[in-house]
Each structure stands twice: as structure tokens, then as C-alpha cells.
Amino acid sequence: MTVNCNRHVGGDAEAAQRLLPTDWPHRKASRLVALDSLSWHLQFHPAKKTGGPLLLLLHGTGSSAHSWSELIDPLTEFADVLAVDLPGHGFTRGAQARMMRLPAMAEVLQQLLAHLQCTGRLVVVGHSAGAPLAIEWALRFAKQMPGLTPIRIVGLNPSLVPPPLLYTTMLGPVVAPIATSSPMTGMLAFLAANTGMVDQLLDSTGSKIPESHRRHYRYLFTQPNHVQGAMEFMAGADLPGLLTKSHALSLPTSFLLGAQDAWVKELPLKNVIRSSFPTADVTTWTGGHLLHEERPAEVARFIQTIVLTA
């Protein structure tokens, strides 16, 4: 079946060109799609030949669609690709605080997919916090998509390890309102622009990524709305709640882990996967938390192999 996102070209390309920096990856593919209170930034990349599935790419907390930039060319060898900036991230505007929890974000993502009128087979690929979002979406909406058939979830460096109990029960409710307040996010954006904070943050992932990607992250973290969205998404994640209903997930799932991932440690992550996703395929490679940015061609082949055997 040929994938057909009927409205992928219906967004505002000119407004996207005005909004994005001139050096932004795949800028010509960018569209702004207005839907309720949100102005979504998305990039649709048609496959080089028909008959493949649609890959929906969901980035992690604090990132944007730019993080997939070096995977686009190899992925379009076999699939249509839809990469979005999640609410509160990148160039998607109009996010409300209530949208930053997994169930609400899955709901607005579902609204976007319905609006775009995509059909065919669907593989949802989520990096870091994008993986639990993919799972939340699948649990709620995978069987409610006329014409669109979800066939698999692929989680790259999935953020499925809950925060420490001390944070969850004591510090989280206190820190979250402070960290997500406008003065705090404004200060963090100022620090990002005037210190080496972003590079230190990227170094802490255990990944070595290209300078061009670092430059894009530096830009994003000078934007207060992006900083606020990242902090709210992080503060609003209810991983224990997601894991308690993971047994209801019917889609086949594959996870790719980084042995040097300093943000989501391999051993506790494997324990969570073994307990909550016992039928999932698990692969571990050398690399850090941004594995798809340091080994893009290999990760694209990994996804292709999964798709071809699905």
C-alpha cells in the first residue's frame, strides 16, 4: 500500500522559512500546520520509491526534528518519513502546560495524524522520551486510525527508567514549578547563550555528535519557549504510570540501547524492559544517549532491517 499523507504539503512553507534559521537541516521540507492552539513544525520526506511504510519520528526531551537530519536520506530509501517538533520544542508553538504530560501529548499527536490524513503502514520511532510517548500513543490510539495501520514501535535509547523514588515522592512536586517558571526558563536560556552549559549537557550524554548538531542545540537552548517546554515535559513524565499499563501494548516493539548511555543506564533499563516489555527485541550497541546522532547510517539500517522483517 502506498503511503499518502494528503495534507503534508498543506502547511505554511513560507512561514516556516521565515521562522527557521537559514542553516536549519532540511529547511525546505519544513511546514507549519495550525491545529487548535498549536502551530506544529513538521518535515515530510517522501520515499524515493513507493510501497514502503510511513516512519513517524519522535525526538526526545530538549531536542527537535533536527536530531534526525542525517538519517533522512537513508530512511527515505524505503519509507516516507514524518519528523515533528513536539509541543513546547523546536519551532512548534502554542503549547499549554497541560499538553506536556504523556497522555495529553499523545492526544494532540493523534489529532495531528488525523489531520494529515496519512494512510498505509506506520512505524513509530521514538528517541529517549519519544519512546514512552510512542508507547502511550499506541496504547490509546493504535486501533483508532482508519486507513493507517501501526505495525511496530522502535525505541532508541528509550527513557523508560523512572526517576529515583526520592525525586518522585518529595522533590519533583517542589522543583517542577520552579524549573518551569518563566523567570527560571529565561535565566536558563540566558546561561545557554553565554556559557558552555549546552556543550557540557551534550558531553554528559556519553555521545560524540557533529559540531553542526551541537550548534543547533545551542540555538534551541537560547529560546525560552524551548527551554520551558523541555523542563515541563521532563517534569510531567509519569513513567511509573505508563509502565503499569505496558502489558496492554499489542504492537511489536524493538529497543536499541547504548552501552555508554550516561543518561539512561543500560542495566536498570534492561531490567525495566524485561519486566514491562518481556516480548520486546533488545539490542545494545557501543554509543551514548544520542546514538542516532553519532551513528546515523547504522541506526537507519537497523530501522530498515526491522521494517523489512515486520
GROMACS .gro file of C-alpha atoms in nm:
model
  310
    1MET     CA    1   0.000   0.000   0.000
    2THR     CA    2   0.131   0.344  -0.089
    3VAL     CA    3   0.156   0.586   0.200
    4ASN     CA    4  -0.033   0.906   0.139
    5CYS     CA    5  -0.028   1.196   0.384
    6ASN     CA    6  -0.277   1.403   0.191
    7ARG     CA    7  -0.216   1.723   0.381
    8HIS     CA    8   0.159   1.711   0.430
    9VAL     CA    9   0.205   1.985   0.172
   10GLY     CA   10  -0.089   2.185   0.301
   11GLY     CA   11   0.105   2.360   0.575
   12ASP     CA   12   0.258   2.702   0.552
   13ALA     CA   13   0.601   2.665   0.392
   14GLU     CA   14   0.671   3.037   0.366
   15ALA     CA   15   0.606   3.097   0.736
   16ALA     CA   16   0.837   2.807   0.818
   17GLN     CA   17   1.114   2.960   0.607
   18ARG     CA   18   1.078   3.287   0.797
   19LEU     CA   19   1.081   3.115   1.136
   20LEU     CA   20   1.372   2.874   1.094
   21PRO     CA   21   1.739   2.977   1.086
   22THR     CA   22   1.883   2.964   0.736
   23ASP     CA   23   2.118   2.677   0.824
   24TRP     CA   24   1.849   2.452   0.975
   25PRO     CA   25   1.860   2.094   0.844
   26HIS     CA   26   1.607   2.011   0.570
   27ARG     CA   27   1.461   2.359   0.600
   28LYS     CA   28   1.295   2.336   0.258
   29ALA     CA   29   1.085   2.042   0.380
   30SER     CA   30   0.953   2.240   0.677
   31ARG     CA   31   0.585   2.326   0.711
   32LEU     CA   32   0.385   2.494   0.985
   33VAL     CA   33   0.047   2.329   1.042
   34ALA     CA   34  -0.209   2.516   1.254
   35LEU     CA   35  -0.429   2.286   1.460
   36ASP     CA   36  -0.632   2.420   1.751
   37SER     CA   37  -0.394   2.615   1.975
   38LEU     CA   38  -0.080   2.459   1.826
   39SER     CA   39   0.130   2.561   1.530
   40TRP     CA   40   0.314   2.238   1.451
   41HIS     CA   41   0.651   2.240   1.282
   42LEU     CA   42   0.693   1.925   1.076
   43GLN     CA   43   0.903   1.795   0.792
   44PHE     CA   44   0.766   1.536   0.550
   45HIS     CA   45   1.016   1.349   0.333
   46PRO     CA   46   0.863   1.129   0.061
   47ALA     CA   47   1.020   0.794  -0.011
   48LYS     CA   48   1.233   0.753  -0.321
   49LYS     CA   49   1.009   0.468  -0.428
   50THR     CA   50   0.651   0.377  -0.342
   51GLY     CA   51   0.523   0.087  -0.138
   52GLY     CA   52   0.703   0.141   0.190
   53PRO     CA   53   0.563   0.233   0.530
   54LEU     CA   54   0.545   0.571   0.699
   55LEU     CA   55   0.805   0.636   0.969
   56LEU     CA   56   0.690   0.880   1.237
   57LEU     CA   57   0.998   1.017   1.415
   58LEU     CA   58   0.956   1.146   1.771
   59HIS     CA   59   1.254   1.322   1.928
   60GLY     CA   60   1.340   1.332   2.298
   61THR     CA   61   1.319   1.598   2.566
   62GLY     CA   62   1.507   1.915   2.476
   63SER     CA   63   1.563   1.809   2.116
   64SER     CA   64   1.380   1.868   1.789
   65ALA     CA   65   1.335   1.718   1.443
   66HIS     CA   66   1.687   1.834   1.355
   67SER     CA   67   1.828   1.540   1.551
   68TRP     CA   68   1.713   1.302   1.274
   69SER     CA   69   1.868   1.507   0.993
   70GLU     CA   70   2.141   1.262   0.893
   71LEU     CA   71   1.901   0.966   0.895
   72ILE     CA   72   1.656   1.117   0.648
   73ASP     CA   73   1.838   1.025   0.327
   74PRO     CA   74   1.889   0.654   0.410
   75LEU     CA   75   1.541   0.623   0.564
   76THR     CA   76   1.371   0.757   0.251
   77GLU     CA   77   1.530   0.474   0.054
   78PHE     CA   78   1.248   0.253   0.185
   79ALA     CA   79   0.990   0.471   0.363
   80ASP     CA   80   0.810   0.801   0.381
   81VAL     CA   81   0.934   0.998   0.681
   82LEU     CA   82   0.742   1.240   0.901
   83ALA     CA   83   0.950   1.422   1.162
   84VAL     CA   84   0.779   1.662   1.401
   85ASP     CA   85   0.881   1.908   1.669
   86LEU     CA   86   0.684   1.804   1.976
   87PRO     CA   87   0.476   2.065   2.163
   88GLY     CA   88   0.700   2.300   2.356
   89HIS     CA   89   1.003   2.205   2.148
   90GLY     CA   90   1.186   2.347   1.850
   91PHE     CA   91   0.958   2.552   1.628
   92THR     CA   92   0.621   2.412   1.736
   93ARG     CA   93   0.439   2.696   1.907
   94GLY     CA   94   0.134   2.737   2.129
   95ALA     CA   95   0.189   2.451   2.373
   96GLN     CA   96  -0.001   2.467   2.700
   97ALA     CA   97   0.130   2.324   3.026
   98ARG     CA   98  -0.139   2.056   3.030
   99MET     CA   99  -0.006   1.918   2.699
  100MET     CA  100   0.331   1.831   2.848
  101ARG     CA  101   0.216   1.511   3.015
  102LEU     CA  102   0.235   1.189   2.816
  103PRO     CA  103  -0.142   1.123   2.781
  104ALA     CA  104  -0.215   1.478   2.666
  105MET     CA  105   0.081   1.485   2.429
  106ALA     CA  106  -0.027   1.153   2.280
  107GLU     CA  107  -0.371   1.303   2.228
  108VAL     CA  108  -0.250   1.610   2.037
  109LEU     CA  109  -0.018   1.387   1.834
  110GLN     CA  110  -0.317   1.176   1.741
  111GLN     CA  111  -0.504   1.489   1.635
  112LEU     CA  112  -0.214   1.584   1.408
  113LEU     CA  113  -0.201   1.242   1.242
  114ALA     CA  114  -0.576   1.251   1.182
  115HIS     CA  115  -0.548   1.600   1.035
  116LEU     CA  116  -0.268   1.495   0.798
  117GLN     CA  117  -0.479   1.204   0.669
  118CYS     CA  118  -0.191   0.958   0.650
  119THR     CA  119  -0.264   0.605   0.532
  120GLY     CA  120  -0.072   0.279   0.500
  121ARG     CA  121   0.160   0.101   0.741
  122LEU     CA  122   0.308   0.302   1.026
  123VAL     CA  123   0.626   0.251   1.228
  124VAL     CA  124   0.670   0.490   1.521
  125VAL     CA  125   1.034   0.560   1.607
  126GLY     CA  126   1.096   0.738   1.935
  127HIS     CA  127   1.425   0.853   2.082
  128SER     CA  128   1.465   0.894   2.458
  129ALA     CA  129   1.138   1.045   2.588
  130GLY     CA  130   0.996   1.000   2.238
  131ALA     CA  131   0.986   0.624   2.307
  132PRO     CA  132   0.746   0.640   2.605
  133LEU     CA  133   0.539   0.888   2.404
  134ALA     CA  134   0.520   0.636   2.119
  135ILE     CA  135   0.410   0.369   2.365
  136GLU     CA  136   0.149   0.597   2.525
  137TRP     CA  137   0.014   0.684   2.181
  138ALA     CA  138  -0.002   0.318   2.078
  139LEU     CA  139  -0.181   0.216   2.398
  140ARG     CA  140  -0.451   0.475   2.340
  141PHE     CA  141  -0.484   0.521   1.966
  142ALA     CA  142  -0.316   0.244   1.764
  143LYS     CA  143  -0.651   0.080   1.694
  144GLN     CA  144  -0.832   0.405   1.615
  145MET     CA  145  -0.664   0.503   1.288
  146PRO     CA  146  -0.883   0.430   0.983
  147GLY     CA  147  -0.656   0.365   0.688
  148LEU     CA  148  -0.337   0.379   0.895
  149THR     CA  149  -0.202   0.050   1.030
  150PRO     CA  150   0.062   0.074   1.306
  151ILE     CA  151   0.293  -0.226   1.278
  152ARG     CA  152   0.581  -0.161   1.520
  153ILE     CA  153   0.741   0.069   1.774
  154VAL     CA  154   1.117   0.130   1.768
  155GLY     CA  155   1.267   0.286   2.080
  156LEU     CA  156   1.618   0.433   2.060
  157ASN     CA  157   1.784   0.490   2.399
  158PRO     CA  158   1.433   0.480   2.549
  159SER     CA  159   1.380   0.682   2.866
  160LEU     CA  160   1.187   0.412   3.049
  161VAL     CA  161   1.373   0.423   3.379
  162PRO     CA  162   1.170   0.622   3.633
  163PRO     CA  163   1.338   0.893   3.838
  164PRO     CA  164   1.464   0.792   4.182
  165LEU     CA  165   1.190   0.742   4.440
  166LEU     CA  166   1.317   1.040   4.639
  167TYR     CA  167   1.261   1.271   4.342
  168THR     CA  168   0.922   1.122   4.256
  169THR     CA  169   0.776   1.146   4.604
  170MET     CA  170   0.945   1.450   4.752
  171LEU     CA  171   1.146   1.673   4.520
  172GLY     CA  172   0.952   1.650   4.195
  173PRO     CA  173   0.642   1.846   4.304
  174VAL     CA  174   0.864   2.115   4.458
  175VAL     CA  175   1.125   2.152   4.184
  176ALA     CA  176   0.892   2.130   3.883
  177PRO     CA  177   0.703   2.459   3.941
  178ILE     CA  178   1.031   2.643   3.997
  179ALA     CA  179   1.213   2.493   3.700
  180THR     CA  180   0.924   2.555   3.462
  181SER     CA  181   0.852   2.914   3.567
  182SER     CA  182   0.914   3.189   3.311
  183PRO     CA  183   1.190   3.361   3.513
  184MET     CA  184   1.377   3.033   3.555
  185THR     CA  185   1.349   2.931   3.190
  186GLY     CA  186   1.454   3.279   3.084
  187MET     CA  187   1.760   3.255   3.305
  188LEU     CA  188   1.846   2.910   3.169
  189ALA     CA  189   1.817   3.041   2.813
  190PHE     CA  190   2.050   3.329   2.903
  191LEU     CA  191   2.301   3.087   3.054
  192ALA     CA  192   2.280   2.866   2.745
  193ALA     CA  193   2.365   3.162   2.525
  194ASN     CA  194   2.650   3.292   2.738
  195THR     CA  195   2.817   2.986   2.891
  196GLY     CA  196   2.925   2.636   2.789
  197MET     CA  197   2.618   2.485   2.955
  198VAL     CA  198   2.477   2.323   2.641
  199ASP     CA  199   2.808   2.163   2.543
  200GLN     CA  200   2.850   2.029   2.895
  201LEU     CA  201   2.498   1.888   2.875
  202LEU     CA  202   2.573   1.719   2.542
  203ASP     CA  203   2.905   1.584   2.671
  204SER     CA  204   2.720   1.426   2.964
  205THR     CA  205   2.519   1.204   2.728
  206GLY     CA  206   2.820   0.985   2.654
  207SER     CA  207   2.783   1.060   2.281
  208LYS     CA  208   3.016   1.238   2.041
  209ILE     CA  209   2.799   1.423   1.791
  210PRO     CA  210   2.891   1.652   1.499
  211GLU     CA  211   2.961   2.018   1.563
  212SER     CA  212   2.669   2.112   1.337
  213HIS     CA  213   2.431   1.929   1.570
  214ARG     CA  214   2.587   2.099   1.871
  215ARG     CA  215   2.530   2.435   1.704
  216HIS     CA  216   2.162   2.359   1.654
  217TYR     CA  217   2.123   2.253   2.017
  218ARG     CA  218   2.294   2.575   2.128
  219TYR     CA  219   2.045   2.774   1.925
  220LEU     CA  220   1.744   2.585   2.063
  221PHE     CA  221   1.850   2.641   2.422
  222THR     CA  222   1.871   3.017   2.370
  223GLN     CA  223   1.495   3.010   2.308
  224PRO     CA  224   1.300   3.045   2.636
  225ASN     CA  225   0.993   2.867   2.496
  226HIS     CA  226   1.207   2.564   2.405
  227VAL     CA  227   1.372   2.558   2.747
  228GLN     CA  228   1.034   2.584   2.918
  229GLY     CA  229   0.887   2.308   2.703
  230ALA     CA  230   1.180   2.077   2.777
  231MET     CA  231   1.156   2.138   3.151
  232GLU     CA  232   0.778   2.091   3.154
  233PHE     CA  233   0.799   1.769   2.952
  234MET     CA  234   1.065   1.635   3.188
  235ALA     CA  235   0.869   1.736   3.497
  236GLY     CA  236   0.543   1.595   3.363
  237ALA     CA  237   0.662   1.248   3.267
  238ASP     CA  238   0.478   0.978   3.462
  239LEU     CA  239   0.686   0.673   3.374
  240PRO     CA  240   0.558   0.456   3.660
  241GLY     CA  241   0.203   0.520   3.539
  242LEU     CA  242   0.299   0.421   3.184
  243LEU     CA  243   0.478   0.106   3.293
  244THR     CA  244   0.181  -0.016   3.497
  245LYS     CA  245  -0.023  -0.044   3.176
  246SER     CA  246   0.256  -0.165   2.947
  247HIS     CA  247   0.113  -0.518   2.948
  248ALA     CA  248  -0.170  -0.391   2.728
  249LEU     CA  249   0.067  -0.292   2.445
  250SER     CA  250  -0.012  -0.508   2.144
  251LEU     CA  251   0.238  -0.369   1.893
  252PRO     CA  252   0.571  -0.548   1.847
  253THR     CA  253   0.848  -0.339   1.997
  254SER     CA  254   1.222  -0.314   1.937
  255PHE     CA  255   1.468  -0.125   2.156
  256LEU     CA  256   1.821  -0.009   2.072
  257LEU     CA  257   2.038   0.076   2.374
  258GLY     CA  258   2.373   0.249   2.406
  259ALA     CA  259   2.629   0.076   2.625
  260GLN     CA  260   2.782   0.413   2.715
  261ASP     CA  261   2.449   0.591   2.764
  262ALA     CA  262   2.515   0.807   3.070
  263TRP     CA  263   2.157   0.932   3.094
  264VAL     CA  264   1.964   0.605   3.073
  265LYS     CA  265   2.187   0.337   3.219
  266GLU     CA  266   2.187   0.006   3.036
  267LEU     CA  267   2.141  -0.233   3.331
  268PRO     CA  268   1.841  -0.069   3.502
  269LEU     CA  269   1.686  -0.006   3.159
  270LYS     CA  270   1.719  -0.372   3.065
  271ASN     CA  271   1.556  -0.467   3.395
  272VAL     CA  272   1.260  -0.240   3.321
  273ILE     CA  273   1.226  -0.374   2.968
  274ARG     CA  274   1.245  -0.733   3.089
  275SER     CA  275   0.970  -0.666   3.342
  276SER     CA  276   0.738  -0.439   3.145
  277PHE     CA  277   0.805  -0.538   2.782
  278PRO     CA  278   0.905  -0.905   2.805
  279THR     CA  279   0.848  -0.978   2.434
  280ALA     CA  280   1.046  -0.679   2.306
  281ASP     CA  281   1.360  -0.722   2.097
  282VAL     CA  282   1.658  -0.560   2.271
  283THR     CA  283   1.986  -0.469   2.100
  284THR     CA  284   2.284  -0.294   2.260
  285TRP     CA  285   2.550  -0.106   2.067
  286THR     CA  286   2.858   0.091   2.158
  287GLY     CA  287   2.750   0.452   2.196
  288GLY     CA  288   2.590   0.708   2.422
  289HIS     CA  289   2.243   0.853   2.469
  290LEU     CA  290   2.243   1.026   2.129
  291LEU     CA  291   2.324   0.706   1.944
  292HIS     CA  292   2.125   0.801   1.634
  293GLU     CA  293   2.324   1.124   1.602
  294GLU     CA  294   2.666   0.963   1.637
  295ARG     CA  295   2.590   0.654   1.422
  296PRO     CA  296   2.309   0.772   1.191
  297ALA     CA  297   2.374   0.546   0.892
  298GLU     CA  298   2.392   0.236   1.109
  299VAL     CA  299   2.080   0.329   1.304
  300ALA     CA  300   1.896   0.386   0.975
  301ARG     CA  301   1.998   0.035   0.862
  302PHE     CA  302   1.884  -0.100   1.198
  303ILE     CA  303   1.541   0.056   1.144
  304GLN     CA  304   1.529  -0.068   0.785
  305THR     CA  305   1.603  -0.425   0.891
  306ILE     CA  306   1.322  -0.410   1.145
  307VAL     CA  307   1.078  -0.266   0.892
  308LEU     CA  308   1.162  -0.523   0.625
  309THR     CA  309   1.101  -0.809   0.867
  310ALA     CA  310   0.788  -0.662   1.027
   0.00000   0.00000   0.00000
